[in-house]
Amino acid sequence: MSETNDRIVRPTTSVLTWANRWDHILARWAINRMGHRVEPGLYALGNPTQDSPVFVTANYTLSFDALRSALGGMNAYILVLDTQAINVWCAAGKGTFGTDELAQRIEATGLRDRVSHRVVIAPQLGAPGIAAHEIKKRTSFKVEYGPVRAADLSEYLTRREATPEMRRVRFTLRDRLAVIPVEIVGGLIPLLIGAAVAYLFGGWVSSLAVVAAILAGVVVFPILLPWLPTHDFSAKGFLLGALVALPLVVSSWQGNADAVGWLRAGKAIVPLLIFPPITAFLALNFTGSTTFTSRSGVQREIFTYVPVMAWMFAIGIALMIGLPIIRMIGG
Amino acid sequence: MFNAYQTTTLQFNPTECNGCGMCYTVCPHAVFNRNGRTITVAHAENCMECGACQLNCPTNAITVDSGVGCAAAMMYAAVTGKREPVCG
């Protein structure tokens, strides 16, 4: 980008159009993943003067739109960083919503000539990427961390202070429902492959069971997360998967009434070995979509549970193939 | 039992702390407590190791092995040998 282009101030409003809302729906369903982009640079909301506040955000439509719609009726500058169309928190984790980018963007847009004050208000969730004291040193601008949610901005601005509640990240049912579409899209290909393979080997009942185990992991699990017992995602997933597999256990037990005791029990236990690990694995993968799991904790979960998942699944498949053979030989 | 999240890599050194309160401000899980200019770690078990406190501490009083608590990313990195990717 040329120097002159960088210093352009683009106009924007607080109004969300139907096109914006449609874009948000597509983003929520992970459609056109990198297409929900805003041009980085400086934007004028309303008619800002040299005393107007400056808000920093990411060049992702959901972030930019959440900010501008929360600033209804205000005159302000919005400084959009280039995060490669990724939201503030994830980009901060990556470092793209970061100290270097913010410092360079302040310089390139000529912000110091536009405003007389030396404060930029950044979202609190940008903090994993931005060292406030570093920005102060490099640009003379003070980074003020606003609330976590853009919706709390108007209340924040009246007191220039965030309540402890505004500083907390939650993961409410509403938040969890919002990420389910992405989980579904992510699980779609494994679901189709799994259902097809299961159909070839065990007919439509097995196929349905695979679909149920996967949907339990990507849809039911996120909804029930806080209410499932134990703390670990994998353990919760195992429990949920066992519940889903239970009808199969019962129907297998009843359907093999003529088999020898141990063979009958063996066949009945197969669904309990195969399906819960599938749900548990998907549950473990949900850690990345949450707002509170730590890296070291997830690491411990992986080491603890993934071997268990693998062994259960392998033994289940071995029994599924082996038991009918044993039966043929003369069980 | 069944809780892999009881310990954290977060370490706070009060002797280095100048009481500025930035850690208290940026923490999204109220791990820190502030009493005047005295900062304490009140809820270490809530720490998600995002690294915001460490990055915004001007006196290096905090260390945390930060990263993204995402199993998919970690397993992908382990299998492919690539650096842990961070999703969007």
XYZ file of C-alpha atoms in Angstrom:
419
model
C 0.000 0.000 0.000
C 1.219 3.465 -0.822
C 1.757 6.130 1.796
C -1.180 8.206 0.553
C -3.506 5.215 0.561
C -2.619 4.436 4.185
C -3.653 7.895 5.284
C -7.129 7.659 3.772
C -9.926 7.863 6.323
C -12.869 5.751 5.265
C -16.385 6.652 6.382
C -18.484 4.126 8.286
C -21.752 4.040 10.242
C -23.283 2.222 13.193
C -26.014 0.765 11.021
C -25.929 -2.938 10.221
C -27.514 -3.681 6.859
C -29.166 -6.939 5.781
C -26.021 -7.612 3.770
C -23.968 -7.311 6.982
C -26.296 -9.695 8.808
C -26.135 -12.190 5.954
C -22.335 -11.969 6.068
C -22.463 -12.759 9.798
C -24.570 -15.861 9.174
C -22.106 -17.106 6.560
C -19.207 -16.423 8.931
C -20.941 -18.388 11.714
C -21.275 -21.355 9.341
C -17.615 -21.113 8.296
C -18.629 -20.414 4.707
C -16.036 -18.464 2.705
C -13.783 -18.636 5.759
C -11.358 -15.855 4.831
C -13.868 -13.667 3.004
C -15.272 -11.797 6.006
C -12.690 -9.096 5.663
C -12.630 -5.372 6.317
C -9.947 -3.191 4.737
C -7.392 -2.352 7.458
C -6.814 1.332 8.222
C -8.559 4.282 9.810
C -12.329 4.758 9.717
C -14.438 7.750 10.676
C -17.661 6.942 12.493
C -19.993 9.921 12.207
C -18.022 13.180 12.205
C -15.035 12.737 14.501
C -12.992 15.734 15.664
C -9.489 15.847 17.105
C -10.959 15.118 20.553
C -12.910 12.018 19.482
C -11.981 8.629 20.951
C -10.087 6.042 18.912
C -11.151 2.395 19.060
C -8.996 -0.469 17.830
C -10.392 -3.652 16.298
C -9.633 -6.520 13.900
C -10.332 -6.562 10.165
C -12.926 -9.305 10.607
C -16.496 -8.283 9.810
C -17.958 -9.756 13.029
C -15.450 -7.787 15.144
C -15.708 -4.545 13.180
C -19.515 -4.691 13.027
C -19.868 -5.522 16.738
C -17.777 -2.455 17.543
C -19.400 0.061 15.204
C -22.934 -1.036 16.027
C -22.167 -0.694 19.749
C -21.066 2.913 19.181
C -24.448 4.060 17.866
C -24.722 7.845 17.523
C -21.088 8.464 18.468
C -18.381 10.365 16.634
C -15.223 8.307 16.803
C -12.264 6.919 14.925
C -11.949 3.196 14.400
C -8.469 1.835 13.770
C -8.690 -1.513 12.009
C -5.638 -3.767 12.316
C -4.729 -6.365 9.721
C -5.433 -9.691 11.452
C -6.051 -11.566 8.194
C -9.807 -11.582 8.742
C -9.544 -13.233 12.152
C -11.309 -12.090 15.317
C -9.569 -10.072 18.031
C -8.981 -12.818 20.610
C -7.685 -15.482 18.226
C -5.586 -12.922 16.366
C -4.110 -11.734 19.676
C -3.148 -15.341 20.425
C -1.451 -15.482 17.040
C 0.206 -12.119 17.453
C -1.393 -10.547 14.378
C -3.526 -8.368 16.630
C -0.207 -7.393 18.133
C 2.212 -4.758 19.332
C 4.055 -4.425 16.019
C 0.898 -4.193 13.930
C -0.724 -1.618 16.233
C 2.413 0.549 16.401
C 2.860 0.443 12.621
C -0.815 1.130 11.995
C -0.770 4.175 14.300
C 2.200 5.535 12.348
C 0.946 4.656 8.860
C -2.498 6.197 9.312
C -1.047 9.425 10.705
C -3.249 9.107 13.780
C -1.201 11.626 15.778
C -2.164 14.326 13.240
C -5.852 13.439 13.425
C -6.352 13.558 17.178
C -4.925 15.839 19.840
C -5.089 13.244 22.625
C -2.849 10.174 22.902
C -5.196 7.326 23.850
C -6.426 4.308 21.905
C -9.122 2.083 23.358
C -8.468 -1.578 22.582
C -10.729 -4.528 23.384
C -9.585 -6.349 26.513
C -9.286 -9.589 24.567
C -6.584 -7.976 22.434
C -4.292 -8.018 25.478
C -2.647 -11.408 24.752
C -1.173 -9.755 21.642
C -0.508 -6.178 22.732
C 1.999 -4.945 25.293
C 0.498 -1.612 26.350
C 3.716 -0.238 27.833
C 5.538 -1.126 24.620
C 3.029 0.847 22.506
C 3.425 3.821 24.843
C 7.185 3.713 24.369
C 7.030 3.402 20.592
C 4.153 5.719 19.681
C 3.414 7.814 22.807
C -0.169 6.490 22.668
C -1.587 4.986 25.836
C -3.499 1.756 25.317
C -6.636 1.697 27.397
C -8.268 -1.716 27.591
C -12.016 -1.431 27.170
C -14.460 -4.167 28.151
C -14.438 -7.734 26.799
C -17.717 -7.272 24.939
C -18.402 -4.369 22.575
C -21.974 -4.306 23.889
C -20.653 -2.980 27.234
C -18.827 -0.067 25.599
C -21.435 2.630 26.128
C -21.602 1.880 29.847
C -17.816 1.720 29.989
C -17.434 5.098 28.287
C -19.682 6.896 30.746
C -17.431 5.925 33.668
C -14.186 5.201 31.783
C -13.913 2.144 33.959
C -14.973 -1.455 33.501
C -16.828 -3.344 36.205
C -15.292 -6.703 37.203
C -18.184 -8.339 35.363
C -17.267 -6.494 32.134
C -13.745 -7.877 32.450
C -14.890 -11.500 32.702
C -15.189 -13.867 29.786
C -18.161 -16.187 30.058
C -19.238 -19.139 27.960
C -22.993 -19.008 28.196
C -25.456 -21.299 26.447
C -25.870 -18.569 23.854
C -22.114 -18.441 23.283
C -22.005 -22.209 22.963
C -24.910 -22.304 20.511
C -23.083 -19.732 18.374
C -20.102 -22.043 17.813
C -22.111 -25.205 17.061
C -22.490 -24.444 13.312
C -18.705 -24.349 12.906
C -18.460 -27.644 14.816
C -21.054 -29.205 12.512
C -19.252 -28.007 9.382
C -15.985 -29.378 10.774
C -17.545 -32.761 11.564
C -19.423 -33.139 8.287
C -16.793 -35.021 6.275
C -15.923 -37.496 9.086
C -19.668 -37.982 9.562
C -20.302 -38.850 5.913
C -17.263 -41.135 5.668
C -18.036 -42.813 9.005
C -21.675 -43.329 8.094
C -20.746 -44.851 4.716
C -18.118 -47.196 6.162
C -20.449 -48.285 8.978
C -23.216 -48.955 6.470
C -20.963 -51.218 4.409
C -19.891 -53.229 7.457
C -22.939 -53.236 9.668
C -25.935 -51.911 7.760
C -28.078 -48.912 8.544
C -28.230 -49.444 12.327
C -24.443 -49.109 12.631
C -24.504 -46.203 10.215
C -27.094 -44.431 12.335
C -25.047 -45.127 15.458
C -21.987 -43.448 13.939
C -24.077 -40.413 13.006
C -25.501 -40.313 16.547
C -22.038 -40.582 18.141
C -20.694 -37.731 15.988
C -23.734 -35.477 16.458
C -23.496 -36.114 20.206
C -19.927 -34.800 20.056
C -20.515 -31.706 17.919
C -24.051 -30.649 18.873
C -25.228 -32.188 22.159
C -21.874 -31.915 23.928
C -21.465 -28.120 23.495
C -25.005 -27.586 24.773
C -24.635 -29.814 27.840
C -21.013 -28.905 28.623
C -21.476 -27.299 32.071
C -23.955 -29.919 33.251
C -22.090 -33.083 32.288
C -20.281 -34.572 35.311
C -16.474 -34.390 35.829
C -14.213 -31.549 34.745
C -12.387 -33.084 31.802
C -13.873 -32.764 28.341
C -12.863 -36.303 27.387
C -14.479 -37.836 30.480
C -17.658 -35.882 29.820
C -17.549 -37.090 26.219
C -17.125 -40.716 27.261
C -20.204 -40.464 29.494
C -22.292 -38.836 26.801
C -21.084 -41.362 24.211
C -21.941 -44.257 26.529
C -25.483 -42.910 26.870
C -25.792 -42.717 23.082
C -24.459 -46.282 22.679
C -26.747 -47.744 25.336
C -29.747 -48.488 23.055
C -27.439 -50.493 20.792
C -26.138 -52.482 23.754
C -29.668 -53.342 24.809
C -30.821 -54.265 21.296
C -27.727 -56.413 20.720
C -28.266 -58.224 24.041
C -31.884 -58.935 23.156
C -31.135 -59.823 19.534
C -28.561 -62.474 20.400
C -30.640 -64.447 22.892
C -29.624 -67.749 21.249
C -25.870 -67.129 21.643
C -23.666 -68.526 24.419
C -23.408 -66.256 27.457
C -19.902 -64.919 26.872
C -20.495 -64.433 23.164
C -23.759 -62.648 23.833
C -22.098 -60.354 26.370
C -19.167 -59.760 24.032
C -21.389 -58.689 21.181
C -23.417 -56.443 23.459
C -20.329 -54.662 24.763
C -18.948 -53.816 21.296
C -20.970 -50.570 20.876
C -19.701 -49.413 24.294
C -16.143 -49.833 23.054
C -16.553 -48.278 19.605
C -18.869 -45.286 19.983
C -17.942 -43.503 23.245
C -14.326 -42.902 22.077
C -15.692 -41.161 18.970
C -17.839 -38.801 21.048
C -15.029 -38.321 23.578
C -12.534 -37.398 20.855
C -14.901 -34.786 19.444
C -15.564 -33.497 22.962
C -11.820 -33.123 23.526
C -11.571 -31.204 20.257
C -14.190 -28.773 21.514
C -11.573 -27.382 23.947
C -10.355 -25.116 21.147
C -13.772 -23.528 20.780
C -14.160 -22.695 24.449
C -13.117 -19.578 26.339
C -11.371 -21.106 29.336
C -9.219 -24.188 28.658
C -5.506 -23.810 29.369
C -2.787 -25.162 27.150
C -1.139 -27.270 29.864
C -4.503 -28.673 30.954
C -5.451 -29.695 27.428
C -2.037 -31.281 27.057
C -2.629 -33.384 30.168
C -6.041 -34.375 28.825
C -4.524 -35.532 25.534
C -1.900 -37.698 27.274
C -4.452 -39.160 29.683
C -7.356 -39.944 27.404
C -6.258 -40.301 23.781
C -4.515 -43.667 24.424
C -7.688 -44.894 26.183
C -9.801 -43.777 23.224
C -7.485 -45.529 20.760
C -7.372 -48.811 22.728
C -11.121 -48.963 23.307
C -11.838 -48.272 19.662
C -9.300 -50.827 18.445
C -10.521 -53.555 20.813
C -14.124 -52.790 19.838
C -13.367 -53.135 16.125
C -11.365 -56.336 16.768
C -14.265 -57.859 18.715
C -16.775 -56.770 16.085
C -14.782 -58.613 13.412
C -13.611 -61.506 15.621
C -16.766 -62.536 17.451
C -18.772 -63.615 14.365
C -15.742 -65.636 13.193
C -15.492 -67.392 16.570
C -19.205 -68.038 16.374
C -18.851 -69.594 12.911
C -16.031 -71.831 14.082
C -18.365 -73.124 16.750
C -19.030 -70.688 19.580
C -9.918 -37.105 39.618
C -10.914 -36.397 36.020
C -9.568 -32.855 36.257
C -6.518 -32.087 34.144
C -6.866 -28.364 34.753
C -5.922 -28.098 38.428
C -2.380 -26.842 37.928
C -1.213 -23.891 35.879
C 2.119 -22.643 34.568
C 1.297 -19.127 35.825
C 3.940 -17.782 38.206
C 3.752 -14.428 39.941
C 6.733 -12.852 41.664
C 5.484 -10.199 44.141
C 8.966 -8.753 44.693
C 9.105 -7.625 41.045
C 5.544 -6.241 41.081
C 5.089 -2.459 41.022
C 1.357 -2.606 41.701
C 0.252 -1.102 38.370
C -2.687 -3.505 38.127
C -2.422 -4.223 34.404
C -2.616 -7.977 35.031
C -5.799 -7.450 37.027
C -7.222 -5.394 34.160
C -6.433 -7.745 31.276
C -7.236 -11.101 32.892
C -10.493 -12.479 31.453
C -10.999 -14.939 34.322
C -10.393 -12.824 37.431
C -7.279 -14.786 38.401
C -5.738 -11.758 40.116
C -6.984 -9.795 43.090
C -6.145 -6.136 43.626
C -6.105 -4.417 46.970
C -4.792 -0.893 46.512
C -1.391 -1.489 44.944
C -1.109 -5.035 46.232
C -1.694 -7.745 43.668
C -2.243 -11.376 44.604
C -3.060 -14.507 42.643
C -6.513 -15.312 43.968
C -7.763 -17.948 41.536
C -4.870 -19.732 39.843
C -7.217 -22.598 38.963
C -9.120 -20.254 36.605
C -6.031 -19.411 34.560
C -6.356 -20.267 30.856
C -2.717 -19.387 30.124
C -3.608 -16.789 27.492
C -0.501 -14.780 28.326
C -2.168 -11.348 28.485
C -0.883 -10.634 32.008
C 2.703 -11.559 31.210
C 2.749 -9.467 28.035
C 1.269 -6.421 29.764
C 3.400 -6.611 32.919
C 5.962 -3.807 32.629
C 8.241 -5.280 35.301
C 8.311 -8.949 34.216
C 6.786 -10.093 37.500
C 4.682 -12.723 35.733
C 5.612 -15.756 33.688
C 3.158 -18.124 32.076
C 3.673 -20.815 29.475
C 1.062 -19.328 27.211
C -0.606 -20.876 24.225
C -3.949 -21.907 22.881
C -5.814 -24.589 24.822
C -6.949 -26.363 21.697
C -6.594 -30.134 21.474
C -7.099 -30.227 17.710
C -4.246 -27.804 17.117
C -1.912 -29.629 19.498
C -2.597 -33.071 18.066
C -2.261 -31.738 14.523
C 1.088 -30.215 15.470
C 2.236 -33.465 17.100
C 1.282 -35.547 14.052
C 2.663 -33.219 11.376
C 5.639 -31.934 13.357
C 4.647 -28.362 12.577
C 4.568 -25.519 15.062
C 1.231 -25.363 16.864
C -1.149 -23.613 14.520
C -3.676 -21.180 15.894
C -7.108 -21.218 14.382
C -9.238 -18.193 13.564
